[in-house]
C-alpha cells in the first residue's frame, strides 16, 4: 500500500502488520515501468491535485494488459446539485466526478476497455437510512464535529461487503472505474 500521509502509513503498519506499506507520492510511483499487473486506488482520486500525473504513473507502472481499478464518490453522494468543476461540499475533496468524467479521464490518459460501474447500498443500509437519514451524511458530520450518534456507532462495525452491490453508475454512492493498459 502507498500513501503520502506518514500518519496513515504508521496506522496501516500498526493495524495491519501483514500489509506492506510505504510513504509515496502517487505522482511518482516507486515501481519500475511495466512491472505490475494491477493498480488499485480506492477513494483517492478526489483528493489528488495532480490527477493526470497519477493516471500517467499508473499507466507507466502497468504491464501490457494490466488493469487500473479506481473508486471515487459519485458527485451526487457528497455534493448533490454541484456541477462539474465546482468546489465539492466535502472539504477534503479537490474535485468530485460523475460516471462520464471517470470514463473520459481514463480514456484520455490512454486506458483501453474502460468501464464504469456504481456501488449501491443494499437492503440493510437502506433500511437504516429510512430510520436515521443518510449514512454518508451522518458519517461526515460525525468526523467533522467529533459527535458520533449511537446508531451510527452501532452500525459501522457491523457493515460488511454483503451490505453493498455493484450495478449501473446512475444514482450510485461510489463510482468504480476500470481501464486496461
JSON list of C-alpha atoms in Angstrom, two decimals:
[
{"chain": "A", "resi": 1, "resn": "UNK", "atom": "CA", "xyz": [0.00, 0.00, 0.00]},
{"chain": "A", "resi": 2, "resn": "UNK", "atom": "CA", "xyz": [1.10, 3.56, -0.67]},
{"chain": "A", "resi": 3, "resn": "UNK", "atom": "CA", "xyz": [0.04, 6.80, 0.99]},
{"chain": "A", "resi": 4, "resn": "UNK", "atom": "CA", "xyz": [1.53, 10.27, 1.13]},
{"chain": "A", "resi": 5, "resn": "UNK", "atom": "CA", "xyz": [0.46, 10.89, 4.75]},
{"chain": "A", "resi": 6, "resn": "UNK", "atom": "CA", "xyz": [3.01, 9.48, 7.20]},
{"chain": "A", "resi": 7, "resn": "UNK", "atom": "CA", "xyz": [0.35, 9.13, 9.93]},
{"chain": "A", "resi": 8, "resn": "UNK", "atom": "CA", "xyz": [-1.72, 6.91, 7.62]},
{"chain": "A", "resi": 9, "resn": "UNK", "atom": "CA", "xyz": [1.35, 4.81, 6.79]},
{"chain": "A", "resi": 10, "resn": "UNK", "atom": "CA", "xyz": [2.10, 4.40, 10.51]},
{"chain": "A", "resi": 11, "resn": "UNK", "atom": "CA", "xyz": [-1.51, 3.45, 11.26]},
{"chain": "A", "resi": 12, "resn": "UNK", "atom": "CA", "xyz": [-1.62, 0.84, 8.49]},
{"chain": "A", "resi": 13, "resn": "UNK", "atom": "CA", "xyz": [1.73, -0.62, 9.56]},
{"chain": "A", "resi": 14, "resn": "UNK", "atom": "CA", "xyz": [0.50, -0.97, 13.14]},
{"chain": "A", "resi": 15, "resn": "UNK", "atom": "CA", "xyz": [-3.10, -2.04, 12.50]},
{"chain": "A", "resi": 16, "resn": "UNK", "atom": "CA", "xyz": [-2.44, -4.33, 9.51]},
{"chain": "A", "resi": 17, "resn": "UNK", "atom": "CA", "xyz": [1.03, -5.85, 10.03]},
{"chain": "A", "resi": 18, "resn": "UNK", "atom": "CA", "xyz": [0.65, -8.22, 7.05]},
{"chain": "A", "resi": 19, "resn": "UNK", "atom": "CA", "xyz": [0.29, -5.28, 4.63]},
{"chain": "A", "resi": 20, "resn": "UNK", "atom": "CA", "xyz": [3.49, -3.83, 3.20]},
{"chain": "A", "resi": 21, "resn": "UNK", "atom": "CA", "xyz": [3.00, -0.05, 3.25]},
{"chain": "A", "resi": 22, "resn": "UNK", "atom": "CA", "xyz": [5.23, 2.85, 2.28]},
{"chain": "A", "resi": 23, "resn": "UNK", "atom": "CA", "xyz": [5.02, 6.63, 2.10]},
{"chain": "A", "resi": 24, "resn": "UNK", "atom": "CA", "xyz": [4.99, 7.71, -1.53]},
{"chain": "A", "resi": 25, "resn": "UNK", "atom": "CA", "xyz": [3.83, 10.42, -3.89]},
{"chain": "A", "resi": 26, "resn": "UNK", "atom": "CA", "xyz": [1.26, 8.97, -6.29]},
{"chain": "A", "resi": 27, "resn": "UNK", "atom": "CA", "xyz": [2.63, 11.27, -8.98]},
{"chain": "A", "resi": 28, "resn": "UNK", "atom": "CA", "xyz": [5.92, 9.32, -8.81]},
{"chain": "A", "resi": 29, "resn": "UNK", "atom": "CA", "xyz": [5.07, 5.68, -8.07]},
{"chain": "A", "resi": 30, "resn": "UNK", "atom": "CA", "xyz": [8.07, 3.85, -6.60]},
{"chain": "A", "resi": 31, "resn": "UNK", "atom": "CA", "xyz": [7.84, 0.91, -9.01]},
{"chain": "A", "resi": 32, "resn": "UNK", "atom": "CA", "xyz": [9.55, 0.06, -12.28]},
{"chain": "A", "resi": 33, "resn": "UNK", "atom": "CA", "xyz": [7.84, 0.71, -15.59]},
{"chain": "A", "resi": 34, "resn": "UNK", "atom": "CA", "xyz": [5.80, -2.20, -16.96]},
{"chain": "A", "resi": 35, "resn": "UNK", "atom": "CA", "xyz": [6.18, -4.05, -13.66]},
{"chain": "A", "resi": 36, "resn": "UNK", "atom": "CA", "xyz": [2.74, -4.52, -12.08]},
{"chain": "A", "resi": 37, "resn": "UNK", "atom": "CA", "xyz": [-0.41, -6.36, -13.13]},
{"chain": "A", "resi": 38, "resn": "UNK", "atom": "CA", "xyz": [-2.82, -4.03, -11.35]},
{"chain": "A", "resi": 39, "resn": "UNK", "atom": "CA", "xyz": [-3.01, -0.62, -9.74]},
{"chain": "A", "resi": 40, "resn": "UNK", "atom": "CA", "xyz": [-5.93, -0.29, -7.33]},
{"chain": "A", "resi": 41, "resn": "UNK", "atom": "CA", "xyz": [-6.85, 3.12, -5.93]},
{"chain": "A", "resi": 42, "resn": "UNK", "atom": "CA", "xyz": [-9.83, 3.24, -3.58]},
{"chain": "A", "resi": 43, "resn": "UNK", "atom": "CA", "xyz": [-11.35, 6.59, -2.63]},
{"chain": "A", "resi": 44, "resn": "UNK", "atom": "CA", "xyz": [-8.20, 8.56, -3.55]},
{"chain": "A", "resi": 45, "resn": "UNK", "atom": "CA", "xyz": [-8.56, 10.42, -6.84]},
{"chain": "A", "resi": 46, "resn": "UNK", "atom": "CA", "xyz": [-10.94, 13.01, -5.41]},
{"chain": "A", "resi": 47, "resn": "UNK", "atom": "CA", "xyz": [-8.11, 14.11, -3.08]},
{"chain": "A", "resi": 48, "resn": "UNK", "atom": "CA", "xyz": [-5.40, 14.50, -5.74]},
{"chain": "A", "resi": 49, "resn": "UNK", "atom": "CA", "xyz": [-4.20, 17.87, -7.00]},
{"chain": "A", "resi": 50, "resn": "UNK", "atom": "CA", "xyz": [-2.37, 16.18, -9.89]},
{"chain": "A", "resi": 51, "resn": "UNK", "atom": "CA", "xyz": [-4.80, 13.50, -11.03]},
{"chain": "A", "resi": 52, "resn": "UNK", "atom": "CA", "xyz": [-3.30, 13.45, -14.52]},
{"chain": "A", "resi": 53, "resn": "UNK", "atom": "CA", "xyz": [0.13, 12.75, -13.04]},
{"chain": "A", "resi": 54, "resn": "UNK", "atom": "CA", "xyz": [-1.23, 9.80, -11.07]},
{"chain": "A", "resi": 55, "resn": "UNK", "atom": "CA", "xyz": [-3.02, 8.32, -14.09]},
{"chain": "A", "resi": 56, "resn": "UNK", "atom": "CA", "xyz": [0.16, 8.69, -16.19]},
{"chain": "A", "resi": 57, "resn": "UNK", "atom": "CA", "xyz": [2.16, 6.96, -13.46]},
{"chain": "A", "resi": 58, "resn": "UNK", "atom": "CA", "xyz": [-0.37, 4.13, -13.20]},
{"chain": "A", "resi": 59, "resn": "UNK", "atom": "CA", "xyz": [-0.19, 3.61, -16.95]},
{"chain": "A", "resi": 60, "resn": "UNK", "atom": "CA", "xyz": [3.63, 3.65, -16.82]},
{"chain": "A", "resi": 61, "resn": "UNK", "atom": "CA", "xyz": [3.76, 1.12, -13.98]},
{"chain": "A", "resi": 62, "resn": "UNK", "atom": "CA", "xyz": [1.29, -1.34, -15.51]},
{"chain": "A", "resi": 63, "resn": "UNK", "atom": "CA", "xyz": [2.35, -4.23, -17.71]},
{"chain": "A", "resi": 64, "resn": "UNK", "atom": "CA", "xyz": [0.62, -4.53, -21.07]},
{"chain": "A", "resi": 65, "resn": "UNK", "atom": "CA", "xyz": [-2.80, -5.99, -20.29]},
{"chain": "A", "resi": 66, "resn": "UNK", "atom": "CA", "xyz": [-2.66, -4.77, -16.67]},
{"chain": "A", "resi": 67, "resn": "UNK", "atom": "CA", "xyz": [-5.66, -3.09, -15.08]},
{"chain": "A", "resi": 68, "resn": "UNK", "atom": "CA", "xyz": [-6.24, 0.13, -13.22]},
{"chain": "A", "resi": 69, "resn": "UNK", "atom": "CA", "xyz": [-9.18, -0.01, -10.80]},
{"chain": "A", "resi": 70, "resn": "UNK", "atom": "CA", "xyz": [-10.31, 3.20, -9.13]},
{"chain": "A", "resi": 71, "resn": "UNK", "atom": "CA", "xyz": [-13.21, 4.06, -6.89]},
{"chain": "A", "resi": 72, "resn": "UNK", "atom": "CA", "xyz": [-14.39, 7.54, -6.07]},
{"chain": "A", "resi": 73, "resn": "UNK", "atom": "CA", "xyz": [-17.55, 9.03, -4.61]},
{"chain": "A", "resi": 74, "resn": "UNK", "atom": "CA", "xyz": [-20.20, 9.81, -7.16]},
{"chain": "A", "resi": 75, "resn": "UNK", "atom": "CA", "xyz": [-20.60, 13.60, -7.08]},
{"chain": "A", "resi": 76, "resn": "UNK", "atom": "CA", "xyz": [-24.26, 13.20, -6.08]},
{"chain": "A", "resi": 77, "resn": "UNK", "atom": "CA", "xyz": [-23.20, 11.37, -2.89]},
{"chain": "A", "resi": 78, "resn": "UNK", "atom": "CA", "xyz": [-21.33, 14.22, -1.18]},
{"chain": "A", "resi": 79, "resn": "UNK", "atom": "CA", "xyz": [-22.20, 17.27, -3.27]},
{"chain": "A", "resi": 80, "resn": "UNK", "atom": "CA", "xyz": [-25.66, 16.89, -4.76]},
{"chain": "A", "resi": 81, "resn": "UNK", "atom": "CA", "xyz": [-26.54, 19.77, -7.02]},
{"chain": "A", "resi": 82, "resn": "UNK", "atom": "CA", "xyz": [-22.95, 20.83, -7.73]},
{"chain": "A", "resi": 83, "resn": "UNK", "atom": "CA", "xyz": [-21.78, 20.95, -11.30]},
{"chain": "A", "resi": 84, "resn": "UNK", "atom": "CA", "xyz": [-18.54, 19.74, -12.85]},
{"chain": "A", "resi": 85, "resn": "UNK", "atom": "CA", "xyz": [-15.59, 21.78, -11.65]},
{"chain": "A", "resi": 86, "resn": "UNK", "atom": "CA", "xyz": [-17.46, 23.38, -8.72]},
{"chain": "A", "resi": 87, "resn": "UNK", "atom": "CA", "xyz": [-15.90, 23.11, -5.27]},
{"chain": "A", "resi": 88, "resn": "UNK", "atom": "CA", "xyz": [-17.25, 19.99, -3.54]},
{"chain": "A", "resi": 89, "resn": "UNK", "atom": "CA", "xyz": [-19.02, 20.33, -0.21]},
{"chain": "A", "resi": 90, "resn": "UNK", "atom": "CA", "xyz": [-16.60, 17.81, 1.33]},
{"chain": "A", "resi": 91, "resn": "UNK", "atom": "CA", "xyz": [-13.67, 19.99, 2.46]},
{"chain": "A", "resi": 92, "resn": "UNK", "atom": "CA", "xyz": [-11.18, 17.17, 1.90]},
{"chain": "A", "resi": 93, "resn": "UNK", "atom": "CA", "xyz": [-12.03, 16.73, -1.79]},
{"chain": "A", "resi": 94, "resn": "UNK", "atom": "CA", "xyz": [-10.32, 18.64, -4.58]},
{"chain": "A", "resi": 95, "resn": "UNK", "atom": "CA", "xyz": [-12.93, 17.57, -7.12]},
{"chain": "A", "resi": 96, "resn": "UNK", "atom": "CA", "xyz": [-15.77, 15.09, -7.35]},
{"chain": "A", "resi": 97, "resn": "UNK", "atom": "CA", "xyz": [-16.78, 13.26, -10.50]},
{"chain": "A", "resi": 98, "resn": "UNK", "atom": "CA", "xyz": [-19.66, 11.71, -12.39]},
{"chain": "A", "resi": 99, "resn": "UNK", "atom": "CA", "xyz": [-19.51, 8.47, -14.37]},
{"chain": "A", "resi": 100, "resn": "UNK", "atom": "CA", "xyz": [-18.87, 10.15, -17.72]},
{"chain": "A", "resi": 101, "resn": "UNK", "atom": "CA", "xyz": [-15.95, 12.10, -16.25]},
{"chain": "A", "resi": 102, "resn": "UNK", "atom": "CA", "xyz": [-14.38, 8.94, -14.80]},
{"chain": "A", "resi": 103, "resn": "UNK", "atom": "CA", "xyz": [-14.68, 7.13, -18.13]},
{"chain": "A", "resi": 104, "resn": "UNK", "atom": "CA", "xyz": [-13.36, 10.16, -20.01]},
{"chain": "A", "resi": 105, "resn": "UNK", "atom": "CA", "xyz": [-10.35, 10.69, -17.75]},
{"chain": "A", "resi": 106, "resn": "UNK", "atom": "CA", "xyz": [-9.32, 7.04, -18.06]},
{"chain": "A", "resi": 107, "resn": "UNK", "atom": "CA", "xyz": [-9.64, 7.09, -21.85]},
{"chain": "A", "resi": 108, "resn": "UNK", "atom": "CA", "xyz": [-7.83, 10.43, -22.10]},
{"chain": "A", "resi": 109, "resn": "UNK", "atom": "CA", "xyz": [-4.96, 9.00, -20.02]},
{"chain": "A", "resi": 110, "resn": "UNK", "atom": "CA", "xyz": [-4.58, 6.13, -22.50]},
{"chain": "A", "resi": 111, "resn": "UNK", "atom": "CA", "xyz": [-6.50, 3.27, -20.88]},
{"chain": "A", "resi": 112, "resn": "UNK", "atom": "CA", "xyz": [-8.47, 0.85, -23.07]},
{"chain": "A", "resi": 113, "resn": "UNK", "atom": "CA", "xyz": [-11.65, -1.17, -22.45]},
{"chain": "A", "resi": 114, "resn": "UNK", "atom": "CA", "xyz": [-12.86, 1.39, -19.93]},
{"chain": "A", "resi": 115, "resn": "UNK", "atom": "CA", "xyz": [-15.92, 0.51, -17.87]},
{"chain": "A", "resi": 116, "resn": "UNK", "atom": "CA", "xyz": [-17.60, 2.41, -15.03]},
{"chain": "A", "resi": 117, "resn": "UNK", "atom": "CA", "xyz": [-19.97, 0.78, -12.55]},
{"chain": "A", "resi": 118, "resn": "UNK", "atom": "CA", "xyz": [-21.64, 2.03, -9.40]},
{"chain": "A", "resi": 119, "resn": "UNK", "atom": "CA", "xyz": [-21.58, 0.86, -5.78]},
{"chain": "A", "resi": 120, "resn": "UNK", "atom": "CA", "xyz": [-25.00, 0.89, -4.13]},
{"chain": "A", "resi": 121, "resn": "UNK", "atom": "CA", "xyz": [-26.34, 0.33, -0.60]},
{"chain": "A", "resi": 122, "resn": "UNK", "atom": "CA", "xyz": [-28.05, -2.99, -0.08]},
{"chain": "A", "resi": 123, "resn": "UNK", "atom": "CA", "xyz": [-31.27, -3.60, 1.90]},
{"chain": "A", "resi": 124, "resn": "UNK", "atom": "CA", "xyz": [-29.83, -3.37, 5.44]},
{"chain": "A", "resi": 125, "resn": "UNK", "atom": "CA", "xyz": [-28.20, 0.01, 4.83]},
{"chain": "A", "resi": 126, "resn": "UNK", "atom": "CA", "xyz": [-31.27, 1.33, 3.01]},
{"chain": "A", "resi": 127, "resn": "UNK", "atom": "CA", "xyz": [-33.40, 0.28, 5.99]},
{"chain": "A", "resi": 128, "resn": "UNK", "atom": "CA", "xyz": [-31.02, 2.09, 8.39]},
{"chain": "A", "resi": 129, "resn": "UNK", "atom": "CA", "xyz": [-31.25, 5.22, 6.25]},
{"chain": "A", "resi": 130, "resn": "UNK", "atom": "CA", "xyz": [-35.06, 5.13, 6.31]},
{"chain": "A", "resi": 131, "resn": "UNK", "atom": "CA", "xyz": [-34.90, 5.26, 10.12]},
{"chain": "A", "resi": 132, "resn": "UNK", "atom": "CA", "xyz": [-31.88, 7.56, 10.67]},
{"chain": "A", "resi": 133, "resn": "UNK", "atom": "CA", "xyz": [-31.16, 9.50, 7.48]},
{"chain": "A", "resi": 134, "resn": "UNK", "atom": "CA", "xyz": [-28.11, 9.34, 5.23]},
{"chain": "A", "resi": 135, "resn": "UNK", "atom": "CA", "xyz": [-25.31, 7.05, 6.40]},
{"chain": "A", "resi": 136, "resn": "UNK", "atom": "CA", "xyz": [-22.81, 9.14, 4.44]},
{"chain": "A", "resi": 137, "resn": "UNK", "atom": "CA", "xyz": [-24.14, 12.41, 5.86]},
{"chain": "A", "resi": 138, "resn": "UNK", "atom": "CA", "xyz": [-24.10, 11.06, 9.42]},
{"chain": "A", "resi": 139, "resn": "UNK", "atom": "CA", "xyz": [-20.53, 9.81, 8.99]},
{"chain": "A", "resi": 140, "resn": "UNK", "atom": "CA", "xyz": [-19.24, 13.09, 7.54]},
{"chain": "A", "resi": 141, "resn": "UNK", "atom": "CA", "xyz": [-20.99, 15.07, 10.28]},
{"chain": "A", "resi": 142, "resn": "UNK", "atom": "CA", "xyz": [-19.50, 12.82, 12.97]},
{"chain": "A", "resi": 143, "resn": "UNK", "atom": "CA", "xyz": [-15.98, 13.21, 11.56]},
{"chain": "A", "resi": 144, "resn": "UNK", "atom": "CA", "xyz": [-16.31, 16.98, 11.28]},
{"chain": "A", "resi": 145, "resn": "UNK", "atom": "CA", "xyz": [-17.96, 17.57, 14.68]},
{"chain": "A", "resi": 146, "resn": "UNK", "atom": "CA", "xyz": [-16.49, 14.72, 16.72]},
{"chain": "A", "resi": 147, "resn": "UNK", "atom": "CA", "xyz": [-20.03, 13.77, 17.83]},
{"chain": "A", "resi": 148, "resn": "UNK", "atom": "CA", "xyz": [-20.82, 10.16, 16.96]},
{"chain": "A", "resi": 149, "resn": "UNK", "atom": "CA", "xyz": [-24.51, 9.22, 17.19]},
{"chain": "A", "resi": 150, "resn": "UNK", "atom": "CA", "xyz": [-25.08, 5.89, 18.99]},
{"chain": "A", "resi": 151, "resn": "UNK", "atom": "CA", "xyz": [-26.99, 4.46, 15.99]},
{"chain": "A", "resi": 152, "resn": "UNK", "atom": "CA", "xyz": [-24.01, 5.16, 13.72]},
{"chain": "A", "resi": 153, "resn": "UNK", "atom": "CA", "xyz": [-21.54, 3.68, 16.20]},
{"chain": "A", "resi": 154, "resn": "UNK", "atom": "CA", "xyz": [-23.68, 0.55, 16.32]},
{"chain": "A", "resi": 155, "resn": "UNK", "atom": "CA", "xyz": [-23.98, 0.34, 12.54]},
{"chain": "A", "resi": 156, "resn": "UNK", "atom": "CA", "xyz": [-20.42, 0.87, 11.33]},
{"chain": "A", "resi": 157, "resn": "UNK", "atom": "CA", "xyz": [-18.71, -2.19, 12.90]},
{"chain": "A", "resi": 158, "resn": "UNK", "atom": "CA", "xyz": [-21.46, -4.42, 11.51]},
{"chain": "A", "resi": 159, "resn": "UNK", "atom": "CA", "xyz": [-21.16, -3.27, 7.88]},
{"chain": "A", "resi": 160, "resn": "UNK", "atom": "CA", "xyz": [-19.74, -5.90, 5.53]},
{"chain": "A", "resi": 161, "resn": "UNK", "atom": "CA", "xyz": [-19.25, -6.25, 1.78]},
{"chain": "A", "resi": 162, "resn": "UNK", "atom": "CA", "xyz": [-22.63, -8.05, 1.69]},
{"chain": "A", "resi": 163, "resn": "UNK", "atom": "CA", "xyz": [-24.29, -4.70, 2.53]},
{"chain": "A", "resi": 164, "resn": "UNK", "atom": "CA", "xyz": [-23.45, -3.33, -0.94]},
{"chain": "A", "resi": 165, "resn": "UNK", "atom": "CA", "xyz": [-23.95, -4.31, -4.55]},
{"chain": "A", "resi": 166, "resn": "UNK", "atom": "CA", "xyz": [-22.33, -3.26, -7.82]},
{"chain": "A", "resi": 167, "resn": "UNK", "atom": "CA", "xyz": [-24.67, -2.09, -10.56]},
{"chain": "A", "resi": 168, "resn": "UNK", "atom": "CA", "xyz": [-25.19, 0.75, -13.00]},
{"chain": "A", "resi": 169, "resn": "UNK", "atom": "CA", "xyz": [-23.44, 4.02, -12.13]},
{"chain": "A", "resi": 170, "resn": "UNK", "atom": "CA", "xyz": [-26.62, 6.12, -12.12]},
{"chain": "A", "resi": 171, "resn": "UNK", "atom": "CA", "xyz": [-27.63, 7.14, -8.58]},
{"chain": "A", "resi": 172, "resn": "UNK", "atom": "CA", "xyz": [-24.77, 5.12, -7.07]},
{"chain": "A", "resi": 173, "resn": "UNK", "atom": "CA", "xyz": [-22.84, 6.08, -3.94]},
{"chain": "A", "resi": 174, "resn": "UNK", "atom": "CA", "xyz": [-19.46, 5.49, -5.49]},
{"chain": "A", "resi": 175, "resn": "UNK", "atom": "CA", "xyz": [-18.12, 5.01, -8.97]},
{"chain": "A", "resi": 176, "resn": "UNK", "atom": "CA", "xyz": [-15.81, 2.14, -9.90]},
{"chain": "A", "resi": 177, "resn": "UNK", "atom": "CA", "xyz": [-13.70, 2.75, -12.98]},
{"chain": "A", "resi": 178, "resn": "UNK", "atom": "CA", "xyz": [-11.66, 0.04, -14.66]},
{"chain": "A", "resi": 179, "resn": "UNK", "atom": "CA", "xyz": [-9.25, 0.52, -17.54]},
{"chain": "A", "resi": 180, "resn": "UNK", "atom": "CA", "xyz": [-6.68, -1.72, -19.19]},
{"chain": "A", "resi": 181, "resn": "UNK", "atom": "CA", "xyz": [-3.21, -0.82, -20.43]}
]
